[in-house]
Amino acid sequence: MRLTCLLPNSFISRFPRAITSNQKSRKCVPLQTSTIRLAVRAHSVSPTAMVKAIRVHELGGPEVLKWEDVELGDPKDGEIRVKNKAIGLNFIDIYFRKGVYKAAAFPFTPGMEAVGVVTAVGPGLTGRKVGDIVAYAGGPMGAYAEEQILPADKVVPVPPSIDPIVVASILLKGMTAQFLLRRCFKRFTELLGSPKLWEGGPNASKLNLEVERGHTVLVHAAAGGVGSLLCQWANALGATVIGTVSTKEKADQAKDDGCHHVIIYKEEDFVNRVNEITSGQGVEVVYDSVGKDTFQGSLDCLKTRGYMVSFGQSSGSPDPVPLSALAVKSLFLTRPSMMHYTITRDELLATAGEVFANVASGVLRVRMNHTYPLSQVAQAHADLESRKTSGSVVLIPDGA
């Protein structure tokens, strides 16, 4: 069999041979296989896989969540591919769908929390292997999919004693509760309790304002995914917990989760009730995920030098707050993000580890009250947004 190849003159010039006058004008010249032996090596390339995922092409209501086929390639350096077993639904997903938080590009796949099994690892990656059960919470976005590519340094190993569905229902919410109670409240005030600052004065330790015994805290949406965990954890730390809810059924759950006082805000004014409970003193800290409807009342509930932690806005963004409003009682105000408290690998592992430990010890009881097929996430969004859910909501990939 004779094979003729057409190659450019620049290539041929490297191999001296006779060229006839009628070939000199050609840009490419023919070569017989006997002139140059060409080695052809086949590369093993995995075909691009097609998986089902939710895609958002425009901002809007739950109806913009589309169930589509998407391409999924192989993991690159530092990445792993994960087949999701369970996906956590969080209010931040609604914020991205509506445009409260801005997605980097369109279309995008929502979702900030998932648990699954590693199906492939990138070249040269160590520390992760096919078959590992891993979880991630907080980023990158893209959990609403049957499979996804993730940075290996953003996942945490799942203890074999904890069911993956349980992990998907608690990891992001539990890590949020951890930094709110254990680090966020303390962050701006821990300097006051520094023995170095106070030169070891007798009252230095009393100024450490991490949530602890003797503190009174107010938790809005106490029966929600994060609220439920905040109540349980704050109670375990010894604090007096006041919770607000919308219905009698949710009030019963909040009490079971450790609320010492529950306020049904549709039936009574929560500011007046908090004032009664605290004998006019107010609370050390308010954890407010509701936003516009509760923000000013939350400030009114704080004692002097109290701490306002606004970590959500389910009712809309709060109105602007003049600094003079804080000066009335020398209040602290913060709008934290979990991603800023898990920047390093060590912070991520420590935060997740404390959540897993508290689940294992029984300090945190998981309320996984609702599951939906991933393809029906639009209904899950509608139910969460209208406050028809309580506890955690988990999405299960179709066919998982």
mmCIF file of C-alpha atoms in Angstrom:
data_model
loop_
_atom_site.group_PDB
_atom_site.id
_atom_site.type_symbol
_atom_site.label_atom_id
_atom_site.label_comp_id
_atom_site.label_asym_id
_atom_site.label_seq_id
_atom_site.Cartn_x
_atom_site.Cartn_y
_atom_site.Cartn_z
ATOM 1 C CA MET A 1 0.000 0.000 0.000
ATOM 2 C CA ARG A 2 1.326 3.413 -0.960
ATOM 3 C CA LEU A 3 0.644 6.467 1.228
ATOM 4 C CA THR A 4 1.225 9.996 -0.020
ATOM 5 C CA CYS A 5 1.449 12.854 2.497
ATOM 6 C CA LEU A 6 1.346 16.560 1.630
ATOM 7 C CA LEU A 7 3.718 18.516 3.869
ATOM 8 C CA PRO A 8 4.865 22.177 3.724
ATOM 9 C CA ASN A 9 8.188 23.099 2.059
ATOM 10 C CA SER A 10 9.487 24.430 5.380
ATOM 11 C CA PHE A 11 9.207 20.932 6.761
ATOM 12 C CA ILE A 12 10.649 19.256 3.681
ATOM 13 C CA SER A 13 13.688 21.561 3.625
ATOM 14 C CA ARG A 14 14.950 19.731 6.693
ATOM 15 C CA PHE A 15 15.278 16.566 4.604
ATOM 16 C CA PRO A 16 17.427 17.055 1.425
ATOM 17 C CA ARG A 17 16.034 15.409 -1.693
ATOM 18 C CA ALA A 18 15.671 16.133 -5.374
ATOM 19 C CA ILE A 19 12.872 18.534 -6.244
ATOM 20 C CA THR A 20 11.844 18.915 -9.824
ATOM 21 C CA SER A 21 11.222 22.286 -11.384
ATOM 22 C CA ASN A 22 7.505 21.775 -11.499
ATOM 23 C CA GLN A 23 7.440 21.094 -7.719
ATOM 24 C CA LYS A 24 9.339 24.240 -6.666
ATOM 25 C CA SER A 25 6.259 26.413 -6.905
ATOM 26 C CA ARG A 26 4.165 24.140 -4.779
ATOM 27 C CA LYS A 27 3.420 25.057 -1.182
ATOM 28 C CA CYS A 28 3.134 21.388 -0.330
ATOM 29 C CA VAL A 29 5.026 18.499 -1.883
ATOM 30 C CA PRO A 30 4.185 14.800 -1.962
ATOM 31 C CA LEU A 31 6.301 12.322 -0.061
ATOM 32 C CA GLN A 32 6.249 8.591 -0.205
ATOM 33 C CA THR A 33 6.191 6.661 3.045
ATOM 34 C CA SER A 34 9.679 5.383 2.277
ATOM 35 C CA THR A 35 11.049 8.944 2.519
ATOM 36 C CA ILE A 36 10.032 9.681 6.116
ATOM 37 C CA ARG A 37 8.649 7.236 8.604
ATOM 38 C CA LEU A 38 5.911 8.989 10.590
ATOM 39 C CA ALA A 39 5.116 7.691 14.059
ATOM 40 C CA VAL A 40 1.471 7.995 15.079
ATOM 41 C CA ARG A 41 0.624 7.530 18.737
ATOM 42 C CA ALA A 42 -2.957 7.162 19.888
ATOM 43 C CA HIS A 43 -3.986 9.174 22.956
ATOM 44 C CA SER A 44 -6.637 7.909 25.308
ATOM 45 C CA VAL A 45 -9.208 10.693 25.571
ATOM 46 C CA SER A 46 -12.322 10.223 27.657
ATOM 47 C CA PRO A 47 -15.442 11.256 25.823
ATOM 48 C CA THR A 48 -17.263 14.244 27.291
ATOM 49 C CA ALA A 49 -20.017 12.978 29.549
ATOM 50 C CA MET A 50 -23.530 14.360 29.486
ATOM 51 C CA VAL A 51 -25.217 14.766 32.874
ATOM 52 C CA LYS A 52 -28.460 16.310 34.056
ATOM 53 C CA ALA A 53 -28.291 19.621 35.903
ATOM 54 C CA ILE A 54 -30.369 22.651 36.775
ATOM 55 C CA ARG A 55 -29.518 25.730 34.718
ATOM 56 C CA VAL A 56 -30.530 29.363 35.172
ATOM 57 C CA HIS A 57 -30.532 31.453 31.971
ATOM 58 C CA GLU A 58 -32.239 34.525 33.443
ATOM 59 C CA LEU A 59 -33.117 35.911 36.856
ATOM 60 C CA GLY A 60 -36.583 35.379 38.242
ATOM 61 C CA GLY A 61 -38.866 33.093 40.197
ATOM 62 C CA PRO A 62 -38.618 29.317 40.620
ATOM 63 C CA GLU A 63 -39.758 28.855 37.022
ATOM 64 C CA VAL A 64 -36.313 29.919 35.723
ATOM 65 C CA LEU A 65 -34.773 26.724 37.127
ATOM 66 C CA LYS A 66 -34.436 24.493 34.024
ATOM 67 C CA TRP A 67 -33.659 20.748 33.988
ATOM 68 C CA GLU A 68 -31.135 20.291 31.165
ATOM 69 C CA ASP A 69 -28.333 18.151 29.774
ATOM 70 C CA VAL A 70 -24.868 19.626 30.309
ATOM 71 C CA GLU A 71 -21.380 18.495 29.326
ATOM 72 C CA LEU A 72 -18.949 17.361 32.003
ATOM 73 C CA GLY A 73 -15.309 16.805 31.170
ATOM 74 C CA ASP A 74 -12.458 15.208 33.090
ATOM 75 C CA PRO A 75 -10.973 16.778 36.245
ATOM 76 C CA LYS A 76 -7.819 18.825 35.731
ATOM 77 C CA ASP A 77 -4.879 19.366 38.072
ATOM 78 C CA GLY A 78 -6.116 19.772 41.646
ATOM 79 C CA GLU A 79 -9.678 18.728 40.777
ATOM 80 C CA ILE A 80 -11.958 15.766 41.353
ATOM 81 C CA ARG A 81 -15.190 14.608 39.754
ATOM 82 C CA VAL A 82 -17.987 13.780 42.173
ATOM 83 C CA LYS A 83 -21.273 11.954 41.601
ATOM 84 C CA ASN A 84 -23.712 13.598 43.968
ATOM 85 C CA LYS A 85 -25.782 11.542 46.378
ATOM 86 C CA ALA A 86 -27.558 14.422 48.124
ATOM 87 C CA ILE A 87 -27.650 18.192 47.658
ATOM 88 C CA GLY A 88 -28.437 20.786 50.313
ATOM 89 C CA LEU A 89 -30.976 23.510 49.545
ATOM 90 C CA ASN A 90 -30.108 26.849 51.139
ATOM 91 C CA PHE A 91 -31.556 30.348 51.008
ATOM 92 C CA ILE A 92 -28.392 31.585 49.329
ATOM 93 C CA ASP A 93 -29.500 29.596 46.266
ATOM 94 C CA ILE A 94 -32.621 31.759 46.096
ATOM 95 C CA TYR A 95 -30.523 34.905 46.424
ATOM 96 C CA PHE A 96 -28.492 33.908 43.356
ATOM 97 C CA ARG A 97 -31.608 32.910 41.396
ATOM 98 C CA LYS A 98 -33.213 36.305 42.062
ATOM 99 C CA GLY A 99 -30.050 38.358 41.567
ATOM 100 C CA VAL A 100 -29.608 39.504 45.166
ATOM 101 C CA TYR A 101 -26.162 37.934 44.818
ATOM 102 C CA LYS A 102 -24.578 38.120 41.373
ATOM 103 C CA ALA A 103 -23.588 34.977 39.486
ATOM 104 C CA ALA A 104 -20.318 35.223 37.568
ATOM 105 C CA ALA A 105 -21.941 34.318 34.228
ATOM 106 C CA PHE A 106 -25.084 33.006 32.553
ATOM 107 C CA PRO A 107 -26.290 30.356 32.314
ATOM 108 C CA PHE A 108 -25.236 29.032 35.718
ATOM 109 C CA THR A 109 -25.965 26.013 37.867
ATOM 110 C CA PRO A 110 -27.003 26.956 41.432
ATOM 111 C CA GLY A 111 -26.184 25.107 44.612
ATOM 112 C CA MET A 112 -23.523 25.546 47.283
ATOM 113 C CA GLU A 113 -23.634 22.228 49.156
ATOM 114 C CA ALA A 114 -23.491 18.562 48.188
ATOM 115 C CA VAL A 115 -22.284 15.115 49.245
ATOM 116 C CA GLY A 116 -21.155 12.461 46.823
ATOM 117 C CA VAL A 117 -18.675 9.804 45.772
ATOM 118 C CA VAL A 118 -15.432 10.590 43.936
ATOM 119 C CA THR A 119 -15.543 9.091 40.425
ATOM 120 C CA ALA A 120 -12.293 10.529 39.014
ATOM 121 C CA VAL A 121 -9.256 12.478 40.195
ATOM 122 C CA GLY A 122 -7.097 14.931 38.306
ATOM 123 C CA PRO A 123 -3.540 14.062 37.209
ATOM 124 C CA GLY A 124 -1.013 13.877 40.014
ATOM 125 C CA LEU A 125 -3.567 14.509 42.756
ATOM 126 C CA THR A 126 -2.898 12.883 46.115
ATOM 127 C CA GLY A 127 -5.045 12.669 49.221
ATOM 128 C CA ARG A 128 -8.250 11.793 47.339
ATOM 129 C CA LYS A 129 -9.136 8.597 45.484
ATOM 130 C CA VAL A 130 -11.998 7.139 43.507
ATOM 131 C CA GLY A 131 -14.669 5.841 45.889
ATOM 132 C CA ASP A 132 -14.123 8.428 48.648
ATOM 133 C CA ILE A 133 -17.268 9.990 50.115
ATOM 134 C CA VAL A 134 -16.757 13.752 50.299
ATOM 135 C CA ALA A 135 -18.799 16.879 50.937
ATOM 136 C CA TYR A 136 -18.452 20.571 50.305
ATOM 137 C CA ALA A 137 -20.305 23.668 51.434
ATOM 138 C CA GLY A 138 -19.990 27.296 50.432
ATOM 139 C CA GLY A 139 -18.398 27.148 47.015
ATOM 140 C CA PRO A 140 -17.904 26.817 44.183
ATOM 141 C CA MET A 141 -21.469 27.124 42.986
ATOM 142 C CA GLY A 142 -22.836 24.267 40.876
ATOM 143 C CA ALA A 143 -24.222 21.602 43.222
ATOM 144 C CA TYR A 144 -27.579 21.229 41.416
ATOM 145 C CA ALA A 145 -26.211 18.495 39.155
ATOM 146 C CA GLU A 146 -25.928 14.731 38.959
ATOM 147 C CA GLU A 147 -22.135 15.091 38.776
ATOM 148 C CA GLN A 148 -19.745 18.016 39.083
ATOM 149 C CA ILE A 149 -16.074 18.960 39.008
ATOM 150 C CA LEU A 150 -14.732 20.350 42.297
ATOM 151 C CA PRO A 151 -11.407 21.689 43.582
ATOM 152 C CA ALA A 152 -10.017 18.957 45.792
ATOM 153 C CA ASP A 153 -9.036 21.449 48.500
ATOM 154 C CA LYS A 154 -12.661 22.570 48.904
ATOM 155 C CA VAL A 155 -14.076 19.191 49.912
ATOM 156 C CA VAL A 156 -13.978 17.515 53.304
ATOM 157 C CA PRO A 157 -14.048 13.778 54.040
ATOM 158 C CA VAL A 158 -17.364 12.497 55.376
ATOM 159 C CA PRO A 159 -17.193 10.329 58.515
ATOM 160 C CA PRO A 160 -18.513 6.846 57.705
ATOM 161 C CA SER A 161 -20.782 7.008 60.761
ATOM 162 C CA ILE A 162 -22.871 9.848 59.265
ATOM 163 C CA ASP A 163 -25.294 9.226 56.407
ATOM 164 C CA PRO A 164 -24.561 11.351 53.300
ATOM 165 C CA ILE A 165 -28.133 12.663 53.258
ATOM 166 C CA VAL A 166 -27.720 13.836 56.845
ATOM 167 C CA VAL A 167 -24.477 15.583 55.907
ATOM 168 C CA ALA A 168 -26.169 17.366 52.988
ATOM 169 C CA SER A 169 -28.860 18.589 55.356
ATOM 170 C CA ILE A 170 -26.488 20.045 57.938
ATOM 171 C CA LEU A 171 -23.001 20.848 56.642
ATOM 172 C CA LEU A 172 -23.434 24.393 55.282
ATOM 173 C CA LYS A 173 -26.027 25.315 57.911
ATOM 174 C CA GLY A 174 -23.972 23.761 60.688
ATOM 175 C CA MET A 175 -20.787 25.505 59.586
ATOM 176 C CA THR A 176 -22.756 28.752 59.495
ATOM 177 C CA ALA A 177 -23.978 28.179 63.045
ATOM 178 C CA GLN A 178 -20.426 27.342 64.137
ATOM 179 C CA PHE A 179 -18.838 30.577 62.959
ATOM 180 C CA LEU A 180 -21.798 32.716 64.100
ATOM 181 C CA LEU A 181 -21.749 31.371 67.650
ATOM 182 C CA ARG A 182 -18.102 30.509 68.143
ATOM 183 C CA ARG A 183 -16.208 33.140 66.166
ATOM 184 C CA CYS A 184 -18.312 35.927 64.664
ATOM 185 C CA PHE A 185 -19.795 37.238 67.928
ATOM 186 C CA LYS A 186 -16.379 36.997 69.518
ATOM 187 C CA ARG A 187 -14.380 38.576 66.697
ATOM 188 C CA PHE A 188 -14.870 42.289 67.392
ATOM 189 C CA THR A 189 -15.010 41.881 71.146
ATOM 190 C CA GLU A 190 -12.265 39.381 71.887
ATOM 191 C CA LEU A 191 -9.703 42.212 71.908
ATOM 192 C CA LEU A 192 -11.526 43.678 74.899
ATOM 193 C CA GLY A 193 -10.855 40.488 76.810
ATOM 194 C CA SER A 194 -7.215 40.234 75.869
ATOM 195 C CA PRO A 195 -5.074 39.876 79.007
ATOM 196 C CA LYS A 196 -2.300 41.643 77.102
ATOM 197 C CA LEU A 197 -4.537 44.663 76.489
ATOM 198 C CA TRP A 198 -5.715 44.768 80.072
ATOM 199 C CA GLU A 199 -2.373 43.657 81.534
ATOM 200 C CA GLY A 200 -3.986 40.673 83.196
ATOM 201 C CA GLY A 201 -6.639 42.682 85.028
ATOM 202 C CA PRO A 202 -9.154 40.686 87.129
ATOM 203 C CA ASN A 203 -12.054 41.456 84.755
ATOM 204 C CA ALA A 204 -10.224 40.579 81.543
ATOM 205 C CA SER A 205 -11.682 37.071 81.206
ATOM 206 C CA LYS A 206 -15.207 38.387 81.805
ATOM 207 C CA LEU A 207 -14.922 40.543 78.681
ATOM 208 C CA ASN A 208 -14.612 37.529 76.345
ATOM 209 C CA LEU A 209 -17.998 37.660 74.627
ATOM 210 C CA GLU A 210 -18.177 34.324 72.832
ATOM 211 C CA VAL A 211 -21.712 32.978 73.351
ATOM 212 C CA GLU A 212 -21.700 31.230 76.718
ATOM 213 C CA ARG A 213 -23.593 30.663 79.940
ATOM 214 C CA GLY A 214 -25.231 33.833 81.198
ATOM 215 C CA HIS A 215 -25.812 35.332 77.755
ATOM 216 C CA THR A 216 -29.244 35.845 76.233
ATOM 217 C CA VAL A 217 -29.514 35.523 72.444
ATOM 218 C CA LEU A 218 -32.345 36.209 70.021
ATOM 219 C CA VAL A 219 -32.665 33.920 66.977
ATOM 220 C CA HIS A 220 -35.050 34.885 64.189
ATOM 221 C CA ALA A 221 -36.538 32.094 62.015
ATOM 222 C CA ALA A 222 -35.772 29.733 64.875
ATOM 223 C CA ALA A 223 -37.405 26.763 63.132
ATOM 224 C CA GLY A 224 -35.465 27.232 59.882
ATOM 225 C CA GLY A 225 -32.434 25.272 58.754
ATOM 226 C CA VAL A 226 -29.801 27.503 60.376
ATOM 227 C CA GLY A 227 -32.107 28.761 63.123
ATOM 228 C CA SER A 228 -32.804 25.253 64.397
ATOM 229 C CA LEU A 229 -29.072 24.555 64.743
ATOM 230 C CA LEU A 230 -28.348 27.941 66.327
ATOM 231 C CA CYS A 231 -30.949 27.253 69.019
ATOM 232 C CA GLN A 232 -29.595 23.789 69.785
ATOM 233 C CA TRP A 233 -25.962 24.894 69.855
ATOM 234 C CA ALA A 234 -26.544 28.094 71.845
ATOM 235 C CA ASN A 235 -28.524 26.117 74.413
ATOM 236 C CA ALA A 236 -25.683 23.609 74.700
ATOM 237 C CA LEU A 237 -23.260 26.502 75.315
ATOM 238 C CA GLY A 238 -25.417 27.576 78.259
ATOM 239 C CA ALA A 239 -27.100 30.648 76.767
ATOM 240 C CA THR A 240 -30.726 31.641 77.280
ATOM 241 C CA VAL A 241 -32.315 31.345 73.840
ATOM 242 C CA ILE A 242 -35.239 33.418 72.558
ATOM 243 C CA GLY A 243 -36.613 32.400 69.167
ATOM 244 C CA THR A 244 -39.132 33.922 66.766
ATOM 245 C CA VAL A 245 -41.311 31.778 64.461
ATOM 246 C CA SER A 246 -44.408 32.218 62.295
ATOM 247 C CA THR A 247 -46.701 29.370 63.427
ATOM 248 C CA LYS A 248 -47.671 27.280 66.452
ATOM 249 C CA GLU A 249 -46.213 24.174 64.816
ATOM 250 C CA LYS A 250 -42.865 25.888 64.355
ATOM 251 C CA ALA A 251 -43.029 27.153 67.938
ATOM 252 C CA ASP A 252 -43.266 23.556 69.147
ATOM 253 C CA GLN A 253 -40.199 22.623 67.102
ATOM 254 C CA ALA A 254 -38.239 25.621 68.384
ATOM 255 C CA LYS A 255 -38.968 24.635 71.978
ATOM 256 C CA ASP A 256 -37.808 21.106 71.224
ATOM 257 C CA ASP A 257 -34.611 22.576 69.754
ATOM 258 C CA GLY A 258 -33.740 24.370 72.972
ATOM 259 C CA CYS A 259 -35.534 27.720 72.852
ATOM 260 C CA HIS A 260 -36.362 28.850 76.373
ATOM 261 C CA HIS A 261 -38.794 31.463 75.056
ATOM 262 C CA VAL A 262 -40.615 31.311 71.711
ATOM 263 C CA ILE A 263 -42.360 34.300 70.131
ATOM 264 C CA ILE A 264 -44.920 33.823 67.353
ATOM 265 C CA TYR A 265 -44.304 37.141 65.638
ATOM 266 C CA LYS A 266 -47.650 37.127 63.819
ATOM 267 C CA GLU A 267 -49.443 37.158 67.166
ATOM 268 C CA GLU A 268 -47.291 39.488 69.284
ATOM 269 C CA ASP A 269 -44.694 42.192 68.880
ATOM 270 C CA PHE A 270 -41.303 40.558 69.312
ATOM 271 C CA VAL A 271 -39.603 43.749 70.541
ATOM 272 C CA ASN A 272 -42.079 44.180 73.404
ATOM 273 C CA ARG A 273 -41.885 40.485 74.265
ATOM 274 C CA VAL A 274 -38.062 40.475 74.340
ATOM 275 C CA ASN A 275 -38.192 43.532 76.580
ATOM 276 C CA GLU A 276 -40.483 41.654 78.975
ATOM 277 C CA ILE A 277 -38.363 38.484 78.967
ATOM 278 C CA THR A 278 -35.142 40.397 79.683
ATOM 279 C CA SER A 279 -36.732 42.825 82.184
ATOM 280 C CA GLY A 280 -35.822 45.709 79.905
ATOM 281 C CA GLN A 281 -32.134 44.769 79.652
ATOM 282 C CA GLY A 282 -32.126 43.467 76.077
ATOM 283 C CA VAL A 283 -30.026 40.654 74.603
ATOM 284 C CA GLU A 284 -26.282 40.341 74.049
ATOM 285 C CA VAL A 285 -26.641 39.279 70.405
ATOM 286 C CA VAL A 286 -29.322 38.969 67.710
ATOM 287 C CA TYR A 287 -28.961 36.484 64.852
ATOM 288 C CA ASP A 288 -31.126 37.883 62.072
ATOM 289 C CA SER A 289 -31.564 36.039 58.768
ATOM 290 C CA VAL A 290 -34.889 37.714 57.929
ATOM 291 C CA GLY A 291 -33.661 41.192 57.050
ATOM 292 C CA LYS A 292 -36.011 44.003 56.126
ATOM 293 C CA ASP A 293 -39.014 42.970 58.267
ATOM 294 C CA THR A 294 -37.033 42.474 61.483
ATOM 295 C CA PHE A 295 -33.877 44.586 61.209
ATOM 296 C CA GLN A 296 -34.926 47.714 63.110
ATOM 297 C CA GLY A 297 -36.716 45.671 65.759
ATOM 298 C CA SER A 298 -33.575 43.579 66.185
ATOM 299 C CA LEU A 299 -31.535 46.699 66.923
ATOM 300 C CA ASP A 300 -34.165 47.730 69.476
ATOM 301 C CA CYS A 301 -33.806 44.360 71.240
ATOM 302 C CA LEU A 302 -30.088 44.755 71.909
ATOM 303 C CA LYS A 303 -28.615 45.825 75.208
ATOM 304 C CA THR A 304 -25.908 48.472 75.402
ATOM 305 C CA ARG A 305 -22.837 47.294 73.471
ATOM 306 C CA GLY A 306 -24.975 44.508 72.009
ATOM 307 C CA TYR A 307 -24.090 42.722 68.812
ATOM 308 C CA MET A 308 -26.289 42.689 65.692
ATOM 309 C CA VAL A 309 -25.434 39.802 63.337
ATOM 310 C CA SER A 310 -27.321 40.144 60.059
ATOM 311 C CA PHE A 311 -26.625 36.998 58.042
ATOM 312 C CA GLY A 312 -29.601 36.822 55.670
ATOM 313 C CA GLN A 313 -32.456 38.748 54.113
ATOM 314 C CA SER A 314 -35.344 36.400 53.379
ATOM 315 C CA SER A 315 -37.819 39.309 53.569
ATOM 316 C CA GLY A 316 -35.639 41.655 51.513
ATOM 317 C CA SER A 317 -32.614 43.857 52.075
ATOM 318 C CA PRO A 318 -32.778 46.036 55.198
ATOM 319 C CA ASP A 319 -33.040 49.781 54.796
ATOM 320 C CA PRO A 320 -29.760 51.722 55.128
ATOM 321 C CA VAL A 321 -28.715 52.281 58.737
ATOM 322 C CA PRO A 322 -27.175 55.619 59.756
ATOM 323 C CA LEU A 323 -24.217 55.307 62.106
ATOM 324 C CA SER A 324 -26.114 57.451 64.587
ATOM 325 C CA ALA A 325 -28.582 54.575 65.047
ATOM 326 C CA LEU A 326 -25.741 52.440 66.418
ATOM 327 C CA ALA A 327 -24.365 55.225 68.583
ATOM 328 C CA VAL A 328 -27.499 55.287 70.759
ATOM 329 C CA LYS A 329 -26.322 52.135 72.567
ATOM 330 C CA SER A 330 -22.775 51.767 71.162
ATOM 331 C CA LEU A 331 -23.908 48.752 69.126
ATOM 332 C CA PHE A 332 -21.811 46.442 66.973
ATOM 333 C CA LEU A 333 -23.142 45.518 63.506
ATOM 334 C CA THR A 334 -21.777 42.890 61.134
ATOM 335 C CA ARG A 335 -22.912 41.229 57.896
ATOM 336 C CA PRO A 336 -20.696 38.111 57.769
ATOM 337 C CA SER A 337 -20.218 35.411 55.143
ATOM 338 C CA MET A 338 -19.197 31.849 55.937
ATOM 339 C CA MET A 339 -16.730 31.876 53.043
ATOM 340 C CA HIS A 340 -14.687 34.519 54.880
ATOM 341 C CA TYR A 341 -14.452 32.273 57.934
ATOM 342 C CA THR A 342 -13.281 29.202 55.979
ATOM 343 C CA ILE A 343 -10.675 30.796 53.744
ATOM 344 C CA THR A 344 -7.817 28.461 54.638
ATOM 345 C CA ARG A 345 -7.833 24.686 54.447
ATOM 346 C CA ASP A 346 -7.249 24.487 58.198
ATOM 347 C CA GLU A 347 -10.262 26.736 58.906
ATOM 348 C CA LEU A 348 -12.456 24.659 56.608
ATOM 349 C CA LEU A 349 -11.473 21.335 58.193
ATOM 350 C CA ALA A 350 -11.773 22.681 61.747
ATOM 351 C CA THR A 351 -15.215 24.190 61.128
ATOM 352 C CA ALA A 352 -16.602 21.066 59.429
ATOM 353 C CA GLY A 353 -14.954 18.849 62.025
ATOM 354 C CA GLU A 354 -16.694 20.625 64.880
ATOM 355 C CA VAL A 355 -20.045 20.214 63.120
ATOM 356 C CA PHE A 356 -19.474 16.486 62.568
ATOM 357 C CA ALA A 357 -18.359 16.051 66.190
ATOM 358 C CA ASN A 358 -21.499 17.751 67.511
ATOM 359 C CA VAL A 359 -23.699 15.592 65.290
ATOM 360 C CA ALA A 360 -21.963 12.456 66.534
ATOM 361 C CA SER A 361 -22.257 13.506 70.186
ATOM 362 C CA GLY A 362 -25.921 14.449 69.900
ATOM 363 C CA VAL A 363 -25.441 18.181 70.555
ATOM 364 C CA LEU A 364 -26.920 18.800 67.119
ATOM 365 C CA ARG A 365 -29.990 16.876 65.999
ATOM 366 C CA VAL A 366 -30.656 17.034 62.294
ATOM 367 C CA ARG A 367 -34.172 18.001 61.223
ATOM 368 C CA MET A 368 -34.342 16.806 57.632
ATOM 369 C CA ASN A 369 -38.050 17.438 57.197
ATOM 370 C CA HIS A 370 -38.257 17.689 53.406
ATOM 371 C CA THR A 371 -36.702 15.933 50.398
ATOM 372 C CA TYR A 372 -37.376 16.638 46.712
ATOM 373 C CA PRO A 373 -36.096 15.071 43.483
ATOM 374 C CA LEU A 374 -33.485 17.373 41.967
ATOM 375 C CA SER A 375 -35.626 17.765 38.840
ATOM 376 C CA GLN A 376 -38.377 19.271 41.030
ATOM 377 C CA VAL A 377 -36.181 21.890 42.668
ATOM 378 C CA ALA A 378 -38.482 24.672 41.445
ATOM 379 C CA GLN A 379 -41.179 23.422 43.824
ATOM 380 C CA ALA A 380 -38.625 23.175 46.628
ATOM 381 C CA HIS A 381 -37.607 26.800 46.045
ATOM 382 C CA ALA A 382 -41.231 27.931 46.068
ATOM 383 C CA ASP A 383 -41.929 26.093 49.329
ATOM 384 C CA LEU A 384 -38.801 27.413 51.047
ATOM 385 C CA GLU A 385 -39.413 30.963 49.902
ATOM 386 C CA SER A 386 -43.020 30.930 51.133
ATOM 387 C CA ARG A 387 -41.898 29.527 54.527
ATOM 388 C CA LYS A 388 -43.799 26.266 54.065
ATOM 389 C CA THR A 389 -40.745 24.291 55.139
ATOM 390 C CA SER A 390 -39.021 23.817 58.471
ATOM 391 C CA GLY A 391 -35.619 22.416 59.287
ATOM 392 C CA SER A 392 -33.455 21.326 56.355
ATOM 393 C CA VAL A 393 -34.430 20.636 52.750
ATOM 394 C CA VAL A 394 -32.443 18.086 50.704
ATOM 395 C CA LEU A 395 -32.491 17.448 46.956
ATOM 396 C CA ILE A 396 -31.902 13.908 45.722
ATOM 397 C CA PRO A 397 -30.530 13.466 42.175
ATOM 398 C CA ASP A 398 -33.080 11.611 40.069
ATOM 399 C CA GLY A 399 -32.216 7.929 40.038
ATOM 400 C CA ALA A 400 -29.640 8.217 42.827
#
